[in-house]
N, CA, C and O atoms as a DFTB+ gen file, in Angstrom:
524 C
 N C O
     1  1       3.923     -11.180     -47.958
     2  2       4.652     -10.194     -47.180
     3  2       4.428     -10.442     -45.697
     4  3       3.844      -9.612     -45.000
     5  1       4.884     -11.562     -45.233
     6  2       4.700     -11.932     -43.846
     7  2       5.930     -11.546     -43.037
     8  3       6.581     -12.405     -42.443
     9  1       6.239     -10.300     -43.014
    10  2       7.403      -9.833     -42.278
    11  2       6.951      -8.909     -41.165
    12  3       5.831      -8.398     -41.166
    13  1       7.844      -8.711     -40.225
    14  2       7.575      -7.742     -39.177
    15  2       7.550      -6.361     -39.804
    16  3       8.329      -6.065     -40.710
    17  1       6.660      -5.526     -39.323
    18  2       6.459      -4.230     -39.978
    19  2       7.032      -3.065     -39.173
    20  3       6.442      -1.984     -39.175
    21  1       8.149      -3.244     -38.492
    22  2       8.708      -2.172     -37.677
    23  2       9.550      -1.228     -38.532
    24  3       8.999      -0.498     -39.356
    25  1      10.846      -1.225     -38.357
    26  2      11.739      -0.328     -39.094
    27  2      12.356      -1.010     -40.303
    28  3      13.494      -0.717     -40.670
    29  1      11.631      -1.895     -40.908
    30  2      12.146      -2.670     -42.028
    31  2      11.953      -1.945     -43.360
    32  3      11.073      -1.096     -43.502
    33  1      12.788      -2.298     -44.321
    34  2      12.660      -1.782     -45.675
    35  2      11.970      -2.840     -46.519
    36  3      12.301      -4.023     -46.430
    37  1      11.014      -2.421     -47.336
    38  2      10.274      -3.322     -48.211
    39  2      10.644      -3.005     -49.650
    40  3      10.595      -1.847     -50.064
    41  1      11.013      -4.018     -50.412
    42  2      11.493      -3.823     -51.772
    43  2      10.528      -4.432     -52.776
    44  3      10.087      -5.571     -52.631
    45  1      10.212      -3.645     -53.800
    46  2       9.373      -4.105     -54.901
    47  2      10.248      -4.406     -56.104
    48  3      11.259      -3.742     -56.332
    49  1       9.854      -5.404     -56.866
    50  2      10.470      -5.719     -58.148
    51  2       9.509      -5.245     -59.227
    52  3       8.338      -5.624     -59.226
    53  1       9.990      -4.427     -60.138
    54  2       9.163      -3.888     -61.221
    55  2       9.770      -4.340     -62.542
    56  3      10.898      -3.976     -62.874
    57  1       9.013      -5.137     -63.294
    58  2       9.512      -5.681     -64.562
    59  2       8.753      -5.050     -65.728
    60  3       7.618      -4.596     -65.585
    61  1       9.414      -5.036     -66.882
    62  2       8.817      -4.551     -68.129
    63  2       8.747      -3.017     -68.175
    64  3       7.769      -2.455     -68.669
    65  1       9.755      -2.363     -67.675
    66  2       9.811      -0.894     -67.687
    67  2      10.077      -0.428     -69.119
    68  3      10.998      -0.930     -69.763
    69  1       9.292       0.518     -69.626
    70  2       9.519       1.022     -70.988
    71  2      10.949       1.538     -71.175
    72  3      11.563       2.067     -70.248
    73  1      11.449       1.374     -72.367
    74  2      12.857       1.591     -72.690
    75  2      13.425       2.951     -72.254
    76  3      14.506       2.998     -71.666
    77  1      12.740       4.022     -72.523
    78  2      13.344       5.338     -72.259
    79  2      13.103       5.846     -70.836
    80  3      13.551       6.942     -70.500
    81  1      12.414       5.086     -70.000
    82  2      12.190       5.518     -68.610
    83  2      13.399       5.185     -67.746
    84  3      14.074       4.175     -67.945
    85  1      13.651       6.066     -66.781
    86  2      14.834       5.911     -65.941
    87  2      14.455       5.853     -64.459
    88  3      13.276       5.771     -64.115
    89  1      15.461       5.896     -63.592
    90  2      15.250       5.817     -62.146
    91  2      14.412       6.966     -61.624
    92  3      13.619       6.785     -60.700
    93  1      14.575       8.146     -62.202
    94  2      13.782       9.301     -61.789
    95  2      12.304       9.046     -62.069
    96  3      11.454       9.336     -61.227
    97  1      11.995       8.509     -63.235
    98  2      10.618       8.167     -63.574
    99  2      10.071       7.125     -62.606
   100  3       8.942       7.239     -62.128
   101  1      10.883       6.107     -62.322
   102  2      10.461       5.032     -61.423
   103  2      10.145       5.584     -60.031
   104  3       9.122       5.237     -59.440
   105  1      11.008       6.427     -59.520
   106  2      10.797       7.013     -58.190
   107  2       9.562       7.907     -58.178
   108  3       8.755       7.836     -57.251
   109  1       9.412       8.742     -59.194
   110  2       8.267       9.656     -59.271
   111  2       6.944       8.881     -59.403
   112  3       5.942       9.250     -58.790
   113  1       6.950       7.824     -60.193
   114  2       5.740       7.026     -60.406
   115  2       5.299       6.328     -59.125
   116  3       4.111       6.320     -58.805
   117  1       6.236       5.746     -58.392
   118  2       5.891       4.986     -57.197
   119  2       5.795       5.857     -55.940
   120  3       5.365       5.378     -54.891
   121  1       6.183       7.107     -56.035
   122  2       6.072       8.039     -54.909
   123  2       4.610       8.378     -54.600
   124  3       4.315       8.920     -53.535
   125  1       3.710       8.067     -55.508
   126  2       2.279       8.327     -55.313
   127  2       1.708       7.521     -54.155
   128  3       0.687       7.900     -53.581
   129  1       2.352       6.414     -53.808
   130  2       1.814       5.492     -52.809
   131  2       2.484       5.624     -51.451
   132  3       2.063       4.991     -50.482
   133  1       3.509       6.431     -51.378
   134  2       4.256       6.652     -50.150
   135  2       5.658       7.094     -50.509
   136  3       6.061       7.014     -51.669
   137  1       6.394       7.555     -49.534
   138  2       7.729       8.065     -49.802
   139  2       8.669       6.932     -50.217
   140  3       8.891       5.983     -49.465
   141  1       9.215       7.052     -51.422
   142  2      10.158       6.062     -51.944
   143  2      11.524       6.337     -51.339
   144  3      12.065       7.435     -51.464
   145  1      12.063       5.340     -50.691
   146  2      13.389       5.474     -50.083
   147  2      14.475       5.429     -51.153
   148  3      15.460       6.165     -51.089
   149  1      14.277       4.545     -52.143
   150  2      15.287       4.372     -53.179
   151  2      14.641       3.720     -54.399
   152  3      13.705       2.932     -54.261
   153  1      15.136       4.045     -55.591
   154  2      14.694       3.413     -56.835
   155  2      15.946       3.127     -57.658
   156  3      16.848       3.960     -57.748
   157  1      15.988       1.939     -58.257
   158  2      17.182       1.524     -58.986
   159  2      16.801       0.688     -60.202
   160  3      15.968      -0.214     -60.107
   161  1      17.409       0.988     -61.336
   162  2      17.245       0.193     -62.558
   163  2      18.632      -0.290     -62.968
   164  3      19.461       0.518     -63.388
   165  1      18.904      -1.597     -62.855
   166  2      20.223      -2.112     -63.262
   167  2      20.387      -2.110     -64.780
   168  3      19.421      -1.914     -65.516
   169  1      21.592      -2.325     -65.230
   170  2      21.860      -2.367     -66.677
   171  2      21.429      -3.680     -67.310
   172  3      21.250      -3.760     -68.525
   173  1      21.265      -4.702     -66.494
   174  2      20.839      -6.009     -67.007
   175  2      19.423      -5.929     -67.555
   176  3      18.686      -4.977     -67.295
   177  1      19.062      -6.955     -68.321
   178  2      17.709      -7.093     -68.855
   179  2      17.011      -8.259     -68.165
   180  3      17.657      -9.187     -67.678
   181  1      15.711      -8.199     -68.131
   182  2      14.913      -9.263     -67.540
   183  2      15.010     -10.522     -68.387
   184  3      14.909     -10.459     -69.612
   185  1      15.207     -11.666     -67.738
   186  2      15.226     -12.939     -68.466
   187  2      13.835     -13.285     -68.961
   188  3      13.679     -13.943     -69.989
   189  1      12.827     -12.843     -68.230
   190  2      11.442     -13.179     -68.561
   191  2      10.931     -12.386     -69.764
   192  3      10.303     -12.952     -70.658
   193  1      11.197     -11.081     -69.790
   194  2      10.632     -10.232     -70.839
   195  2      11.665      -9.665     -71.808
   196  3      11.312      -9.268     -72.919
   197  1      12.927      -9.621     -71.408
   198  2      13.961      -9.004     -72.239
   199  2      13.983      -7.486     -72.098
   200  3      14.785      -6.814     -72.747
   201  1      13.110      -6.946     -71.255
   202  2      13.030      -5.496     -71.047
   203  2      13.734      -5.084     -69.765
   204  3      14.263      -5.916     -69.028
   205  1      13.728      -3.781     -69.519
   206  2      14.322      -3.245     -68.299
   207  2      13.484      -3.636     -67.089
   208  3      12.273      -3.832     -67.190
   209  1      14.148      -3.744     -65.951
   210  2      13.455      -3.971     -64.690
   211  2      14.111      -3.108     -63.631
   212  3      15.199      -2.573     -63.842
   213  1      13.452      -2.974     -62.496
   214  2      14.003      -2.139     -61.443
   215  2      13.477      -2.524     -60.077
   216  3      12.658      -3.432     -59.931
   217  1      13.973      -1.807     -59.078
   218  2      13.592      -2.043     -57.695
   219  2      13.188      -0.722     -57.048
   220  3      13.793       0.321     -57.297
   221  1      12.161      -0.787     -56.221
   222  2      11.680       0.380     -55.476
   223  2      11.640      -0.023     -54.013
   224  3      11.120      -1.086     -53.674
   225  1      12.192       0.830     -53.135
   226  2      12.182       0.514     -51.702
   227  2      11.352       1.535     -50.934
   228  3      11.430       2.742     -51.162
   229  1      10.559       1.000     -50.019
   230  2       9.749       1.804     -49.102
   231  2      10.116       1.436     -47.670
   232  3      10.637       0.351     -47.412
   233  1       9.840       2.349     -46.740
   234  2       9.948       2.049     -45.316
   235  2       8.599       1.651     -44.749
   236  3       8.497       1.301     -43.573
   237  1       7.574       1.700     -45.564
   238  2       6.205       1.517     -45.101
   239  2       5.556       0.306     -45.775
   240  3       5.519       0.213     -47.002
   241  1       5.052      -0.608     -44.967
   242  2       4.392      -1.808     -45.480
   243  2       3.135      -1.443     -46.270
   244  3       2.879      -2.020     -47.327
   245  1       2.360      -0.500     -45.770
   246  2       1.116      -0.093     -46.430
   247  2       1.389       0.471     -47.820
   248  3       0.676       0.150     -48.771
   249  1       2.407       1.301     -47.941
   250  2       2.770       1.869     -49.245
   251  2       3.179       0.756     -50.211
   252  3       2.865       0.816     -51.400
   253  1       3.870      -0.243     -49.707
   254  2       4.311      -1.362     -50.531
   255  2       3.123      -2.137     -51.081
   256  3       3.049      -2.396     -52.282
   257  1       2.200      -2.505     -50.214
   258  2       1.038      -3.282     -50.664
   259  2       0.147      -2.456     -51.591
   260  3      -0.430      -2.989     -52.539
   261  1       0.038      -1.177     -51.321
   262  2      -0.758      -0.300     -52.175
   263  2      -0.141      -0.183     -53.574
   264  3      -0.850      -0.231     -54.579
   265  1       1.171      -0.031     -53.626
   266  2       1.866       0.080     -54.918
   267  2       1.709      -1.197     -55.734
   268  3       1.509      -1.136     -56.947
   269  1       1.795      -2.345     -55.084
   270  2       1.631      -3.613     -55.796
   271  2       0.218      -3.716     -56.361
   272  3       0.030      -4.037     -57.534
   273  1      -0.775      -3.441     -55.511
   274  2      -2.162      -3.599     -55.962
   275  2      -2.555      -2.594     -57.038
   276  3      -3.377      -2.907     -57.899
   277  1      -1.989      -1.410     -57.006
   278  2      -2.361      -0.376     -57.983
   279  2      -1.526      -0.397     -59.262
   280  3      -2.012       0.012     -60.317
   281  1      -0.284      -0.862     -59.190
   282  2       0.607      -0.766     -60.355
   283  2       0.819      -2.082     -61.102
   284  3       1.219      -2.062     -62.266
   285  1       0.564      -3.207     -60.472
   286  2       0.746      -4.484     -61.164
   287  2      -0.290      -4.610     -62.280
   288  3      -1.495      -4.556     -62.034
   289  1       0.190      -4.777     -63.488
   290  2      -0.690      -4.920     -64.644
   291  2      -1.020      -3.627     -65.359
   292  3      -1.723      -3.651     -66.369
   293  1      -0.537      -2.501     -64.867
   294  2      -0.810      -1.203     -65.497
   295  2       0.004      -1.083     -66.789
   296  3       1.183      -1.434     -66.832
   297  1      -0.649      -0.581     -67.834
   298  2       0.027      -0.377     -69.120
   299  2       0.692       0.990     -69.133
   300  3       0.053       2.006     -68.857
   301  1       1.988       1.007     -69.459
   302  2       2.753       2.252     -69.582
   303  2       3.461       2.201     -70.922
   304  3       4.354       1.380     -71.130
   305  1       3.062       3.082     -71.832
   306  2       3.693       3.181     -73.147
   307  2       3.835       1.810     -73.825
   308  3       4.942       1.407     -74.182
   309  1       2.749       1.117     -73.996
   310  2       2.689      -0.184     -74.666
   311  2       3.440      -1.299     -73.940
   312  3       3.725      -2.333     -74.544
   313  1       3.760      -1.119     -72.686
   314  2       4.380      -2.158     -71.871
   315  2       3.527      -2.362     -70.629
   316  3       3.127      -1.395     -69.981
   317  1       3.253      -3.597     -70.303
   318  2       2.463      -3.901     -69.102
   319  2       3.413      -4.165     -67.939
   320  3       4.200      -5.111     -67.982
   321  1       3.345      -3.336     -66.900
   322  2       4.221      -3.486     -65.753
   323  2       3.863      -4.736     -64.952
   324  3       2.695      -5.102     -64.825
   325  1       4.881      -5.367     -64.427
   326  2       4.732      -6.508     -63.539
   327  2       5.379      -6.105     -62.225
   328  3       6.594      -5.914     -62.166
   329  1       4.572      -5.971     -61.160
   330  2       5.067      -5.478     -59.875
   331  2       4.761      -6.506     -58.791
   332  3       3.628      -6.966     -58.653
   333  1       5.793      -6.856     -58.022
   334  2       5.618      -7.790     -56.912
   335  2       6.680      -7.505     -55.863
   336  3       7.601      -6.721     -56.094
   337  1       6.545      -8.148     -54.709
   338  2       7.565      -8.014     -53.681
   339  2       8.826      -8.706     -54.184
   340  3       8.764      -9.818     -54.707
   341  1       9.956      -8.051     -54.027
   342  2      11.222      -8.627     -54.475
   343  2      11.609      -9.773     -53.562
   344  3      11.397      -9.720     -52.350
   345  1      12.183     -10.816     -54.160
   346  2      12.698     -11.929     -53.358
   347  2      14.171     -12.087     -53.697
   348  3      14.551     -12.221     -54.861
   349  1      14.974     -12.068     -52.674
   350  2      16.415     -12.147     -52.863
   351  2      16.908     -13.471     -52.316
   352  3      16.421     -13.936     -51.285
   353  1      17.861     -14.082     -52.987
   354  2      18.424     -15.323     -52.497
   355  2      17.571     -16.517     -52.878
   356  3      16.824     -16.484     -53.855
   357  1      17.696     -17.566     -52.089
   358  2      17.010     -18.817     -52.378
   359  2      15.576     -18.786     -51.894
   360  3      15.274     -18.199     -50.855
   361  1      14.710     -19.408     -52.637
   362  2      13.325     -19.544     -52.213
   363  2      13.237     -20.673     -51.197
   364  3      14.185     -21.443     -51.040
   365  1      12.112     -20.776     -50.509
   366  2      11.948     -21.825     -49.509
   367  2      12.090     -23.212     -50.125
   368  3      12.685     -24.098     -49.513
   369  1      11.548     -23.415     -51.338
   370  2      11.636     -24.718     -51.986
   371  2      13.083     -25.087     -52.274
   372  3      13.483     -26.233     -52.072
   373  1      13.864     -24.131     -52.741
   374  2      15.268     -24.407     -53.031
   375  2      16.030     -24.690     -51.744
   376  3      16.910     -25.550     -51.721
   377  1      15.695     -23.964     -50.661
   378  2      16.346     -24.217     -49.380
   379  2      16.058     -25.632     -48.912
   380  3      16.960     -26.331     -48.451
   381  1      14.798     -26.060     -49.027
   382  2      14.432     -27.404     -48.606
   383  2      15.152     -28.446     -49.458
   384  3      15.620     -29.457     -48.935
   385  1      15.243     -28.210     -50.752
   386  2      15.918     -29.156     -51.646
   387  2      17.399     -29.267     -51.300
   388  3      17.970     -30.354     -51.379
   389  1      18.020     -28.167     -50.921
   390  2      19.432     -28.201     -50.557
   391  2      19.649     -28.972     -49.262
   392  3      20.699     -29.586     -49.074
   393  1      18.661     -28.945     -48.365
   394  2      18.797     -29.625     -47.079
   395  2      18.640     -31.132     -47.218
   396  3      19.164     -31.880     -46.392
   397  1      17.929     -31.598     -48.247
   398  2      17.748     -33.036     -48.441
   399  2      19.021     -33.588     -49.058
   400  3      19.397     -33.209     -50.167
   401  1      19.675     -34.472     -48.348
   402  2      20.921     -35.056     -48.818
   403  2      20.693     -36.538     -49.112
   404  3      20.117     -37.259     -48.297
   405  1      21.144     -36.979     -50.267
   406  2      21.082     -38.392     -50.593
   407  2      22.316     -39.037     -49.979
   408  3      23.437     -38.597     -50.235
   409  1      22.123     -40.074     -49.172
   410  2      23.287     -40.701     -48.528
   411  2      24.233     -41.284     -49.564
   412  3      23.812     -41.842     -50.577
   413  1      25.476     -41.147     -49.293
   414  2      26.502     -41.675     -50.188
   415  2      26.477     -43.198     -50.161
   416  3      26.319     -43.787     -49.092
   417  1      26.628     -43.846     -51.308
   418  2      26.659     -45.300     -51.372
   419  2      27.859     -45.857     -50.612
   420  3      27.759     -46.893     -49.956
   421  1      28.993     -45.165     -50.704
   422  2      30.204     -45.639     -50.042
   423  2      30.024     -45.648     -48.525
   424  3      30.552     -46.537     -47.857
   425  1      29.300     -44.691     -47.972
   426  2      29.083     -44.642     -46.522
   427  2      28.260     -45.837     -46.054
   428  3      28.392     -46.259     -44.905
   429  1      27.423     -46.383     -46.913
   430  2      26.584     -47.509     -46.537
   431  2      27.201     -48.850     -46.926
   432  3      26.523     -49.877     -46.872
   433  1      28.465     -48.857     -47.313
   434  2      29.144     -50.104     -47.631
   435  2      28.997     -50.543     -49.074
   436  3      29.430     -51.641     -49.422
   437  1      28.408     -49.734     -49.915
   438  2      28.225     -50.105     -51.317
   439  2      29.307     -49.452     -52.169
   440  3      29.807     -48.375     -51.846
   441  1      29.651     -50.110     -53.240
   442  2      30.559     -49.529     -54.227
   443  2      29.844     -49.549     -55.562
   444  3      28.770     -50.140     -55.679
   445  1      30.417     -48.917     -56.566
   446  2      29.780     -48.921     -57.876
   447  2      29.656     -50.333     -58.428
   448  3      28.671     -50.649     -59.096
   449  1      30.638     -51.187     -58.158
   450  2      30.592     -52.554     -58.648
   451  2      29.448     -53.338     -58.000
   452  3      28.984     -54.324     -58.573
   453  1      28.990     -52.923     -56.829
   454  2      27.929     -53.626     -56.125
   455  2      26.552     -53.273     -56.681
   456  3      25.544     -53.799     -56.208
   457  1      26.494     -52.395     -57.674
   458  2      25.221     -52.013     -58.267
   459  2      24.706     -53.186     -59.102
   460  3      25.304     -53.517     -60.126
   461  1      23.602     -53.823     -58.681
   462  2      23.150     -55.033     -59.383
   463  2      22.759     -54.792     -60.825
   464  3      22.958     -55.673     -61.662
   465  1      22.217     -53.651     -61.143
   466  2      21.811     -53.380     -62.529
   467  2      23.029     -53.237     -63.418
   468  3      23.077     -53.789     -64.518
   469  1      24.024     -52.486     -62.932
   470  2      25.214     -52.237     -63.737
   471  2      26.028     -53.522     -63.912
   472  3      26.492     -53.802     -65.017
   473  1      26.211     -54.311     -62.839
   474  2      27.059     -55.493     -62.914
   475  2      26.393     -56.640     -63.669
   476  3      27.093     -57.514     -64.181
   477  1      25.070     -56.665     -63.755
   478  2      24.380     -57.769     -64.434
   479  2      24.224     -57.546     -65.929
   480  3      23.815     -58.451     -66.656
   481  1      24.545     -56.354     -66.386
   482  2      24.369     -56.067     -67.801
   483  2      22.941     -55.690     -68.158
   484  3      22.591     -55.661     -69.338
   485  1      22.101     -55.399     -67.155
   486  2      20.700     -55.019     -67.413
   487  2      20.543     -53.562     -67.841
   488  3      19.493     -53.176     -68.354
   489  1      21.564     -52.766     -67.635
   490  2      21.455     -51.337     -67.950
   491  2      21.088     -51.103     -69.409
   492  3      20.191     -50.300     -69.666
   493  1      21.739     -51.770     -70.403
   494  2      21.321     -51.548     -71.797
   495  2      19.890     -52.010     -72.042
   496  3      19.176     -51.395     -72.832
   497  1      19.459     -53.079     -71.381
   498  2      18.094     -53.571     -71.573
   499  2      17.069     -52.591     -71.021
   500  3      16.014     -52.382     -71.620
   501  1      17.380     -51.997     -69.887
   502  2      16.480     -51.015     -69.287
   503  2      16.344     -49.800     -70.189
   504  3      15.251     -49.262     -70.365
   505  1      17.472     -49.370     -70.763
   506  2      17.449     -48.209     -71.656
   507  2      16.622     -48.493     -72.899
   508  3      15.878     -47.627     -73.359
   509  1      16.745     -49.713     -73.456
   510  2      15.987     -50.095     -74.651
   511  2      14.513     -50.169     -74.311
   512  3      13.673     -49.754     -75.109
   513  1      14.186     -50.693     -73.136
   514  2      12.790     -50.844     -72.730
   515  2      12.058     -49.531     -72.607
   516  3      10.827     -49.519     -72.639
   517  1      12.760     -48.431     -72.469
   518  2      12.115     -47.106     -72.310
   519  2      11.807     -46.447     -73.637
   520  3      11.110     -45.433     -73.666
   521  1      12.302     -46.986     -74.731
   522  2      12.068     -46.351     -76.031
   523  2      10.675     -46.509     -76.502
   524  3      10.329     -46.027     -77.580
């Protein structure tokens, strides 16, 4: 959570929410650590657990870190909650991978026919050698 702590909103991701709990439960549960600005449980299911997940937003960095440290790993009705800071969009690793571009062969004067492995007939031999 290396963000500026001024008037920013901090969002938590809460996974493995017990089946019959709703947004009201989520807001009431996380309100213990500071005033919850918003709580939301989408209709989708978690890919990781197959259970419900949700988001909790705070205006306070301290409340966010406190909620993570106190609620991550807590058992609620036979489900262990997983709580962390929400990450939206691409991660840094994915951003870096997108920025790395492999130069086009055509731009460097090469064509597919100029590929020595393909034109020499070595491709089937290389494939056999890997078995």
